[in-house]
Amino acid sequence: MAGYTTLFAQISDMINIEAHKQTEYAYELCKDLHQNPELSFQEIETAARMAAELGKAGFEVTKNFSGNSVVGVLKNGEGPVILLRTDMDALPVKEKTGLDFSSDKTSTDKDGNEVSVMHACGHDIHMSVWTGTIRTLATLKDYWKGTLVVIAQQAEEFSGGAGEAIEAGLFRKFPVPDYAMAYHINPELEAGKIGLVKGPVFAGVKSVEITVYGKGGHGAYPEKCIDPVVIASRIVLNLQTIVSREVSPLDPVVVTVGSIHGGTQANIIPDQVKMKLTLRYYKDEVIEKVISAIKRISDAAAVMAGLDEELLPDVVVSPVETPPVLNDPELSGKINDFAARIIGEDSIEEVSPAMVGEDFGKYGRTPERVPICLIWLGSTNPELMASLRAEGKEPFPLHSPFLNPDYQNTIETGIRVMAGNVIGIAGK
Ligand code: ZN
């Protein structure tokens, strides 16, 4: 390791020079991807482009590996197996940035609606950095040994892509990684910086649907009915005590009722109300406790209203789930050291975990227990950030129609750091 580190210090300049050369190419690619966004599970053209880039860089390419995902392998002697992942999907958002490479694309979503499409979550940047990194590493092949397994993954926004790739045998049909890394852009950090969390970084996500039953009838005869609107209302309020009263204040959890629907008009008491919840968590044992509390509170509200056993609420936990992203502390520490040599200690920020979800966590949750690290990639122009902060304002967040990253600077930093990580880990 000491030998690697010394050599690494000597070649970091070379990594920076090569990454700089690849940035122009990656930026042109990014503009093209930005103008041609595709929704989750529809990444046909995007996947073809990623496959072509892998081919050009000398990778063995497997197309349509679970849906649109593309896998590339580059064998470069005995050494560690490193997985680099990019996502590919865009969002149903109408772009309002005014950029000269804005998207005016529309597409049909899964419900059959015609929607505008935009790369409003920076996945265009992720793909460009991934491509630039691969090209840099292919050029600097003499300075590292090992195997790169890279995946351009479909449907991150729906949390389907990572799980499907793993189920399709990502770790059976291709070498099992010793390490897996990915980026997500972060508008709250300046371009030129990265953000590291040496532990839990993104929350786990579960969705729950509750159907509350009642006995419907005329709104003027409440005594002849059991009103599910009242039961549902009690449930919503009592759910608030799970986080405040049943879970340790040191365990972050979110219980949000995001949707509630019942009834048709004012003078009819309906016979059911449907609610949709999103849950966010970091620990499995905590979320199990939360789910059993949701069931207990729902049942109790129904019993209190006088409903019999067969009319207790249905509480259904969605089988599609996003586990928490738990960065491996050791890998994160290595990345910190390598990145410090490439972009300087001052450009690495230690950031707090977030309650949003990311399906990258699934790569670390298989029986192989691959150490993973998801790195935040700062994306807001530093001067813009300074002037916004001076006015007490925030940059536009992810998923905003105004999201406007500092493309070139973000891409170049991303390539430098990721190429540095790989050469740091697999350096000869
Ligand atoms: Zn995203």
Coordinates of C-alpha atoms and ligand atoms in Angstrom, one line a residue:
M1 CA 0.0 0.0 0.0
A2 CA 2.8 2.4 0.9
G3 CA 4.4 1.7 -2.5
Y4 CA 1.2 2.4 -4.3
T5 CA 0.7 5.7 -2.4
T6 CA 4.1 7.0 -3.3
L7 CA 3.8 6.1 -6.9
F8 CA 0.3 7.5 -6.9
A9 CA 1.5 10.9 -5.8
Q10 CA 3.9 10.8 -8.7
I11 CA 1.3 10.0 -11.3
S12 CA -1.6 12.2 -10.0
D13 CA -0.4 14.9 -12.3
M14 CA -0.7 12.6 -15.2
I15 CA -4.2 11.6 -14.2
N16 CA -5.2 15.2 -14.1
I17 CA -3.7 15.9 -17.5
E18 CA -5.4 12.9 -19.1
A19 CA -8.7 13.7 -17.4
H20 CA -8.5 17.2 -18.7
K21 CA -8.0 15.9 -22.2
Q22 CA -11.1 13.7 -21.9
T23 CA -13.3 16.5 -20.5
E24 CA -14.0 18.1 -23.8
Y25 CA -15.2 14.8 -25.3
A26 CA -17.3 14.0 -22.2
Y27 CA -18.8 17.5 -22.2
E28 CA -19.9 17.2 -25.9
L29 CA -21.4 13.8 -25.0
C30 CA -23.1 15.4 -22.0
K31 CA -24.7 18.1 -24.2
D32 CA -26.0 15.4 -26.6
L33 CA -27.4 13.3 -23.7
H34 CA -29.0 16.3 -22.2
Q35 CA -30.8 17.1 -25.4
N36 CA -32.0 13.5 -25.8
P37 CA -33.2 12.4 -22.4
E38 CA -35.2 9.2 -22.0
L39 CA -37.5 8.1 -19.2
S40 CA -36.9 5.2 -16.9
F41 CA -37.1 1.8 -18.7
Q42 CA -37.1 3.7 -22.0
E43 CA -33.3 4.3 -22.2
I44 CA -32.9 2.7 -25.7
E45 CA -30.8 5.4 -27.5
T46 CA -29.0 6.3 -24.3
A47 CA -28.0 2.6 -23.7
A48 CA -26.9 2.3 -27.4
R49 CA -24.7 5.3 -26.9
M50 CA -23.1 4.0 -23.7
A51 CA -22.5 0.6 -25.4
A52 CA -20.8 2.4 -28.3
E53 CA -18.6 4.4 -25.8
L54 CA -17.6 1.1 -24.1
G55 CA -16.7 -0.5 -27.4
K56 CA -14.6 2.4 -28.4
A57 CA -12.7 2.3 -25.1
G58 CA -11.9 -1.4 -25.7
F59 CA -14.4 -3.0 -23.3
E60 CA -16.2 -6.3 -23.9
V61 CA -19.8 -5.1 -24.1
T62 CA -23.0 -6.9 -23.0
K63 CA -26.1 -5.0 -24.1
N64 CA -29.6 -5.4 -22.7
F65 CA -28.4 -7.0 -19.5
S66 CA -31.7 -6.8 -17.6
G67 CA -33.7 -4.4 -19.6
N68 CA -31.7 -1.5 -21.1
S69 CA -28.7 -1.8 -18.7
V70 CA -25.3 -2.2 -20.4
V71 CA -22.3 -4.0 -18.8
G72 CA -18.7 -3.5 -19.9
V73 CA -15.6 -5.5 -18.8
L74 CA -12.0 -4.5 -19.3
K75 CA -9.4 -7.0 -18.1
N76 CA -6.1 -5.6 -17.4
G77 CA -4.1 -8.3 -15.6
E78 CA -4.2 -9.6 -12.0
G79 CA -5.6 -7.2 -9.5
P80 CA -8.7 -5.9 -7.9
V81 CA -12.1 -6.0 -9.6
I82 CA -13.7 -2.5 -9.5
L83 CA -17.3 -1.7 -10.4
L84 CA -18.2 1.7 -11.7
R85 CA -21.9 2.5 -12.1
T86 CA -23.7 5.2 -13.8
D87 CA -27.5 5.6 -14.1
M88 CA -29.1 6.6 -17.4
D89 CA -32.7 7.7 -16.9
A90 CA -34.3 11.2 -17.0
L91 CA -37.4 12.6 -15.5
P92 CA -40.9 13.8 -16.6
V93 CA -39.9 17.5 -16.1
K94 CA -40.3 20.4 -18.6
E95 CA -36.9 22.1 -18.8
K96 CA -36.8 25.8 -18.0
T97 CA -33.1 26.5 -17.9
G98 CA -32.9 28.4 -21.1
L99 CA -29.6 26.5 -21.9
D100 CA -28.7 26.4 -25.6
F101 CA -28.7 22.6 -25.3
S102 CA -32.0 22.4 -23.5
S103 CA -34.2 19.4 -24.0
D104 CA -37.5 19.9 -25.8
K105 CA -38.2 16.1 -25.9
T106 CA -41.5 14.6 -25.0
S107 CA -42.3 11.0 -24.4
T108 CA -45.2 8.7 -23.3
D109 CA -44.9 7.7 -19.7
K110 CA -46.0 4.3 -18.2
D111 CA -49.5 5.6 -17.7
G112 CA -49.8 6.6 -21.3
N113 CA -49.5 10.4 -20.8
E114 CA -47.4 12.5 -23.1
V115 CA -44.8 14.2 -20.9
S116 CA -41.8 16.5 -21.3
V117 CA -38.5 14.9 -20.4
M118 CA -35.4 16.4 -18.9
H119 CA -32.2 15.2 -17.3
A120 CA -33.2 17.1 -14.1
C121 CA -31.2 14.7 -11.8
G122 CA -27.8 15.0 -13.4
H123 CA -27.7 11.5 -14.8
D124 CA -26.4 13.0 -18.1
I125 CA -23.4 14.2 -16.1
H126 CA -23.0 10.8 -14.4
M127 CA -22.8 9.1 -17.8
S128 CA -20.4 11.7 -19.2
V129 CA -18.1 11.4 -16.1
W130 CA -18.3 7.6 -16.3
T131 CA -17.4 7.7 -20.0
G132 CA -14.6 10.1 -19.4
T133 CA -13.3 8.0 -16.6
I134 CA -13.3 4.8 -18.6
R135 CA -11.5 6.5 -21.5
T136 CA -8.9 7.9 -19.1
L137 CA -8.3 4.5 -17.5
A138 CA -8.1 2.8 -20.8
T139 CA -5.4 5.3 -21.9
L140 CA -3.5 5.0 -18.6
K141 CA -3.7 1.2 -18.6
D142 CA 0.0 0.8 -17.9
Y143 CA -0.5 2.4 -14.4
W144 CA -3.0 0.0 -12.9
K145 CA -3.8 -3.8 -12.9
G146 CA -7.1 -5.5 -12.4
T147 CA -10.5 -5.7 -13.9
L148 CA -13.1 -3.0 -14.5
V149 CA -16.7 -4.0 -14.5
V150 CA -18.8 -1.0 -15.5
I151 CA -22.5 -0.7 -15.7
A152 CA -24.8 1.9 -17.3
Q153 CA -27.9 1.1 -15.3
Q154 CA -31.5 1.7 -16.3
A155 CA -34.3 3.1 -14.1
E156 CA -32.6 4.5 -11.0
E157 CA -35.5 6.8 -10.5
F158 CA -37.9 3.9 -10.1
S159 CA -35.5 1.9 -8.0
G160 CA -35.8 -1.0 -10.4
G161 CA -32.6 -0.9 -12.3
A162 CA -30.0 -2.0 -9.7
G163 CA -32.1 -4.9 -8.3
E164 CA -32.9 -6.2 -11.8
A165 CA -29.2 -6.2 -12.8
I166 CA -28.3 -8.1 -9.6
E167 CA -31.1 -10.6 -10.1
A168 CA -30.1 -11.1 -13.7
G169 CA -26.7 -12.3 -12.4
L170 CA -24.4 -9.2 -12.5
F171 CA -22.2 -10.9 -9.8
R172 CA -22.6 -14.4 -11.3
K173 CA -22.0 -13.7 -15.0
F174 CA -19.3 -11.1 -14.5
P175 CA -16.4 -10.9 -12.0
V176 CA -17.5 -10.1 -8.4
P177 CA -16.3 -6.6 -7.5
D178 CA -13.9 -6.0 -4.6
Y179 CA -15.2 -2.4 -4.6
A180 CA -18.1 -0.6 -6.2
M181 CA -18.3 3.2 -6.7
A182 CA -20.8 5.7 -8.2
Y183 CA -21.5 9.4 -8.2
H184 CA -24.5 11.6 -7.7
I185 CA -24.3 15.3 -8.5
N186 CA -25.0 17.6 -5.6
P187 CA -26.1 21.2 -6.3
E188 CA -25.5 22.2 -2.7
L189 CA -21.8 21.7 -3.3
E190 CA -19.6 23.8 -5.6
A191 CA -18.3 22.3 -8.8
G192 CA -14.7 21.3 -8.2
K193 CA -15.6 19.7 -4.9
I194 CA -16.7 16.2 -3.8
G195 CA -18.8 15.3 -0.7
L196 CA -18.0 12.2 1.2
V197 CA -20.0 10.4 3.9
K198 CA -18.1 7.6 5.6
G199 CA -21.1 5.6 6.5
P200 CA -24.8 5.8 5.8
V201 CA -25.3 8.2 3.0
F202 CA -28.8 7.7 1.5
A203 CA -31.9 6.4 3.4
G204 CA -33.8 3.2 2.7
V205 CA -37.2 3.7 1.1
K206 CA -40.3 1.7 1.5
S207 CA -43.8 2.4 0.3
V208 CA -46.9 1.4 2.1
E209 CA -50.6 1.4 1.0
I210 CA -53.3 1.4 3.6
T211 CA -56.9 0.7 2.7
V212 CA -59.3 1.7 5.5
Y213 CA -62.7 0.1 5.3
G214 CA -66.0 1.4 6.7
K215 CA -69.7 1.1 6.2
G216 CA -70.9 3.6 3.7
G217 CA -74.3 5.3 3.4
H218 CA -76.0 8.7 3.3
G219 CA -74.1 11.6 4.7
A220 CA -77.2 12.6 6.7
Y221 CA -77.3 9.3 8.6
P222 CA -73.9 8.9 10.2
E223 CA -75.4 6.8 12.9
K224 CA -76.2 4.1 10.4
C225 CA -72.6 4.1 9.0
I226 CA -69.0 3.6 10.1
D227 CA -67.1 6.5 8.5
P228 CA -63.7 5.5 7.1
V229 CA -62.8 9.2 6.5
V230 CA -62.8 9.7 10.3
I231 CA -60.9 6.4 10.9
A232 CA -58.3 7.4 8.2
S233 CA -58.0 10.9 9.8
R234 CA -57.2 9.3 13.2
I235 CA -54.7 7.0 11.6
V236 CA -52.9 9.9 9.9
L237 CA -52.6 11.8 13.2
N238 CA -51.6 8.7 15.3
L239 CA -48.9 7.8 12.7
Q240 CA -47.2 11.0 13.7
T241 CA -46.4 9.5 17.1
I242 CA -44.4 6.6 15.7
V243 CA -41.3 8.8 15.0
S244 CA -41.8 11.1 17.9
R245 CA -42.7 8.5 20.6
E246 CA -41.7 5.0 19.5
V247 CA -38.4 5.4 17.7
S248 CA -35.1 6.6 19.3
P249 CA -34.4 10.2 18.5
L250 CA -31.0 9.0 17.3
D251 CA -32.5 6.8 14.6
P252 CA -33.5 8.9 11.6
V253 CA -36.9 7.8 10.2
V254 CA -39.6 9.5 8.1
V255 CA -43.3 8.5 8.0
T256 CA -45.1 10.6 5.4
V257 CA -48.7 10.2 4.2
G258 CA -48.4 11.6 0.7
S259 CA -51.7 10.6 -0.7
I260 CA -55.2 10.1 0.8
H261 CA -58.3 9.5 -1.2
G262 CA -61.9 8.5 -0.2
G263 CA -65.4 9.3 -1.2
T264 CA -67.0 11.0 -4.2
Q265 CA -69.2 13.8 -2.9
A266 CA -70.3 15.7 0.2
N267 CA -73.4 13.8 1.1
I268 CA -72.1 10.2 0.8
I269 CA -70.1 8.4 3.5
P270 CA -67.8 6.2 1.5
D271 CA -66.9 2.6 2.3
Q272 CA -63.2 2.9 2.0
V273 CA -60.3 5.4 2.0
K274 CA -56.9 4.7 0.5
M275 CA -53.6 6.1 1.7
K276 CA -50.1 6.0 0.3
L277 CA -47.1 6.4 2.6
T278 CA -43.4 6.8 2.0
L279 CA -41.1 5.6 4.8
R280 CA -37.4 6.5 5.0
Y281 CA -34.9 4.8 7.3
Y282 CA -31.4 3.6 7.9
K283 CA -31.7 0.5 10.1
D284 CA -33.6 -2.7 9.2
E285 CA -34.7 -3.3 12.8
V286 CA -36.1 0.2 13.0
I287 CA -38.1 0.0 9.9
E288 CA -39.6 -3.3 11.0
K289 CA -40.7 -1.7 14.2
V290 CA -42.2 1.2 12.3
I291 CA -44.2 -1.1 10.0
S292 CA -45.6 -3.1 12.9
A293 CA -46.6 0.2 14.6
I294 CA -48.4 1.3 11.4
K295 CA -50.4 -2.0 11.4
R296 CA -51.1 -1.7 15.1
I297 CA -52.3 1.9 14.9
S298 CA -54.4 1.2 11.8
D299 CA -56.1 -1.8 13.4
A300 CA -56.7 0.0 16.6
A301 CA -58.4 3.0 14.8
A302 CA -60.7 0.5 13.0
V303 CA -61.6 -1.4 16.2
M304 CA -62.2 1.9 18.1
A305 CA -64.7 2.8 15.4
G306 CA -66.6 -0.5 15.9
L307 CA -65.4 -2.4 12.9
D308 CA -65.2 -6.2 13.0
E309 CA -62.1 -8.3 12.3
E310 CA -62.9 -8.8 8.6
L311 CA -63.0 -5.0 8.1
L312 CA -59.7 -4.2 9.6
P313 CA -57.5 -2.1 7.3
D314 CA -55.2 -3.7 4.7
V315 CA -51.6 -2.5 5.2
V316 CA -49.5 -3.5 2.2
V317 CA -45.8 -2.9 2.1
S318 CA -44.6 -2.6 -1.6
P319 CA -42.3 -5.4 -2.6
V320 CA -40.2 -2.8 -4.6
E321 CA -37.9 -1.3 -2.1
T322 CA -34.7 0.8 -2.0
P323 CA -32.3 -0.3 0.8
P324 CA -30.2 2.4 2.5
V325 CA -26.9 3.3 0.8
L326 CA -24.2 2.4 3.4
N327 CA -20.9 3.7 2.3
D328 CA -18.0 1.3 3.4
P329 CA -16.0 3.4 5.9
E330 CA -12.7 1.8 4.7
L331 CA -13.3 2.4 1.0
S332 CA -14.6 6.0 1.8
G333 CA -11.3 6.6 3.7
K334 CA -9.3 5.4 0.7
I335 CA -11.2 7.6 -1.6
N336 CA -10.7 10.5 0.8
D337 CA -6.9 10.0 0.6
F338 CA -6.8 9.5 -3.2
A339 CA -9.0 12.5 -3.8
A340 CA -7.0 14.7 -1.5
R341 CA -4.0 14.1 -3.8
I342 CA -6.0 14.8 -6.9
I343 CA -8.2 17.8 -6.0
G344 CA -6.7 18.8 -2.6
E345 CA -8.1 18.3 0.9
D346 CA -9.9 21.6 0.8
S347 CA -12.1 20.4 -2.0
I348 CA -13.4 17.4 -0.1
E349 CA -16.4 18.1 2.2
E350 CA -17.7 15.8 4.8
V351 CA -21.5 15.9 4.3
S352 CA -24.4 14.7 6.3
P353 CA -26.5 11.7 5.3
A354 CA -29.8 12.5 3.4
M355 CA -33.3 11.0 3.7
V356 CA -33.6 10.6 -0.1
G357 CA -33.2 7.2 -1.7
E358 CA -30.7 5.8 -4.3
D359 CA -30.8 2.2 -5.6
F360 CA -27.0 2.0 -5.6
G361 CA -27.3 0.6 -2.1
K362 CA -28.4 -2.7 -3.6
Y363 CA -24.9 -3.4 -5.0
G364 CA -23.7 -3.6 -1.4
R365 CA -26.6 -5.7 0.0
T366 CA -26.0 -9.0 -1.8
P367 CA -24.5 -12.0 -0.1
E368 CA -21.1 -11.0 -1.5
R369 CA -21.3 -7.8 0.7
V370 CA -19.3 -5.7 -1.8
P371 CA -17.9 -2.6 -0.2
I372 CA -19.6 0.4 -1.9
C373 CA -19.2 4.1 -1.9
L374 CA -21.5 6.7 -3.4
I375 CA -19.7 10.0 -3.8
W376 CA -21.4 13.4 -4.0
L377 CA -20.1 15.4 -6.9
G378 CA -20.4 19.2 -6.4
S379 CA -22.2 20.8 -9.4
T380 CA -22.9 24.4 -8.8
N381 CA -20.7 27.1 -10.3
P382 CA -18.6 28.5 -7.4
E383 CA -19.2 32.2 -8.2
L384 CA -22.9 31.5 -8.6
M385 CA -22.9 29.7 -5.2
A386 CA -21.1 32.7 -3.5
S387 CA -23.6 35.2 -4.9
L388 CA -26.6 33.0 -4.0
R389 CA -25.3 32.5 -0.5
A390 CA -24.6 36.3 -0.1
E391 CA -28.3 36.8 -0.8
G392 CA -29.4 34.0 1.5
K393 CA -30.6 31.9 -1.4
E394 CA -30.0 28.2 -2.4
P395 CA -29.1 26.8 -5.8
F396 CA -31.9 25.0 -7.7
P397 CA -32.2 21.5 -6.3
L398 CA -32.2 18.1 -8.1
H399 CA -35.4 17.4 -10.0
S400 CA -35.9 21.2 -10.6
P401 CA -36.8 22.3 -14.1
F402 CA -34.1 25.0 -13.6
L403 CA -31.3 22.6 -12.6
N404 CA -28.2 24.2 -14.2
P405 CA -25.0 22.5 -13.2
D406 CA -21.5 23.9 -14.0
Y407 CA -21.1 21.2 -16.6
Q408 CA -17.4 21.3 -17.6
N409 CA -16.0 21.9 -14.1
T410 CA -18.3 19.2 -12.6
I411 CA -17.4 16.7 -15.3
E412 CA -13.6 17.3 -15.1
T413 CA -13.6 17.0 -11.3
G414 CA -15.6 13.8 -11.6
I415 CA -13.3 12.2 -14.1
R416 CA -10.1 13.2 -12.1
V417 CA -11.4 11.9 -8.8
M418 CA -12.8 8.6 -10.1
A419 CA -9.8 7.8 -12.3
G420 CA -7.7 8.6 -9.3
N421 CA -9.7 6.2 -7.1
V422 CA -9.2 3.4 -9.5
I423 CA -5.5 4.0 -10.0
G424 CA -5.2 4.5 -6.3
I425 CA -6.8 1.1 -5.5
A426 CA -5.4 -0.8 -8.5
G427 CA -2.1 1.0 -9.0
K428 CA 0.9 -1.0 -9.9
Ligands
ZN1 ZN -30.6 10.9 -9.5

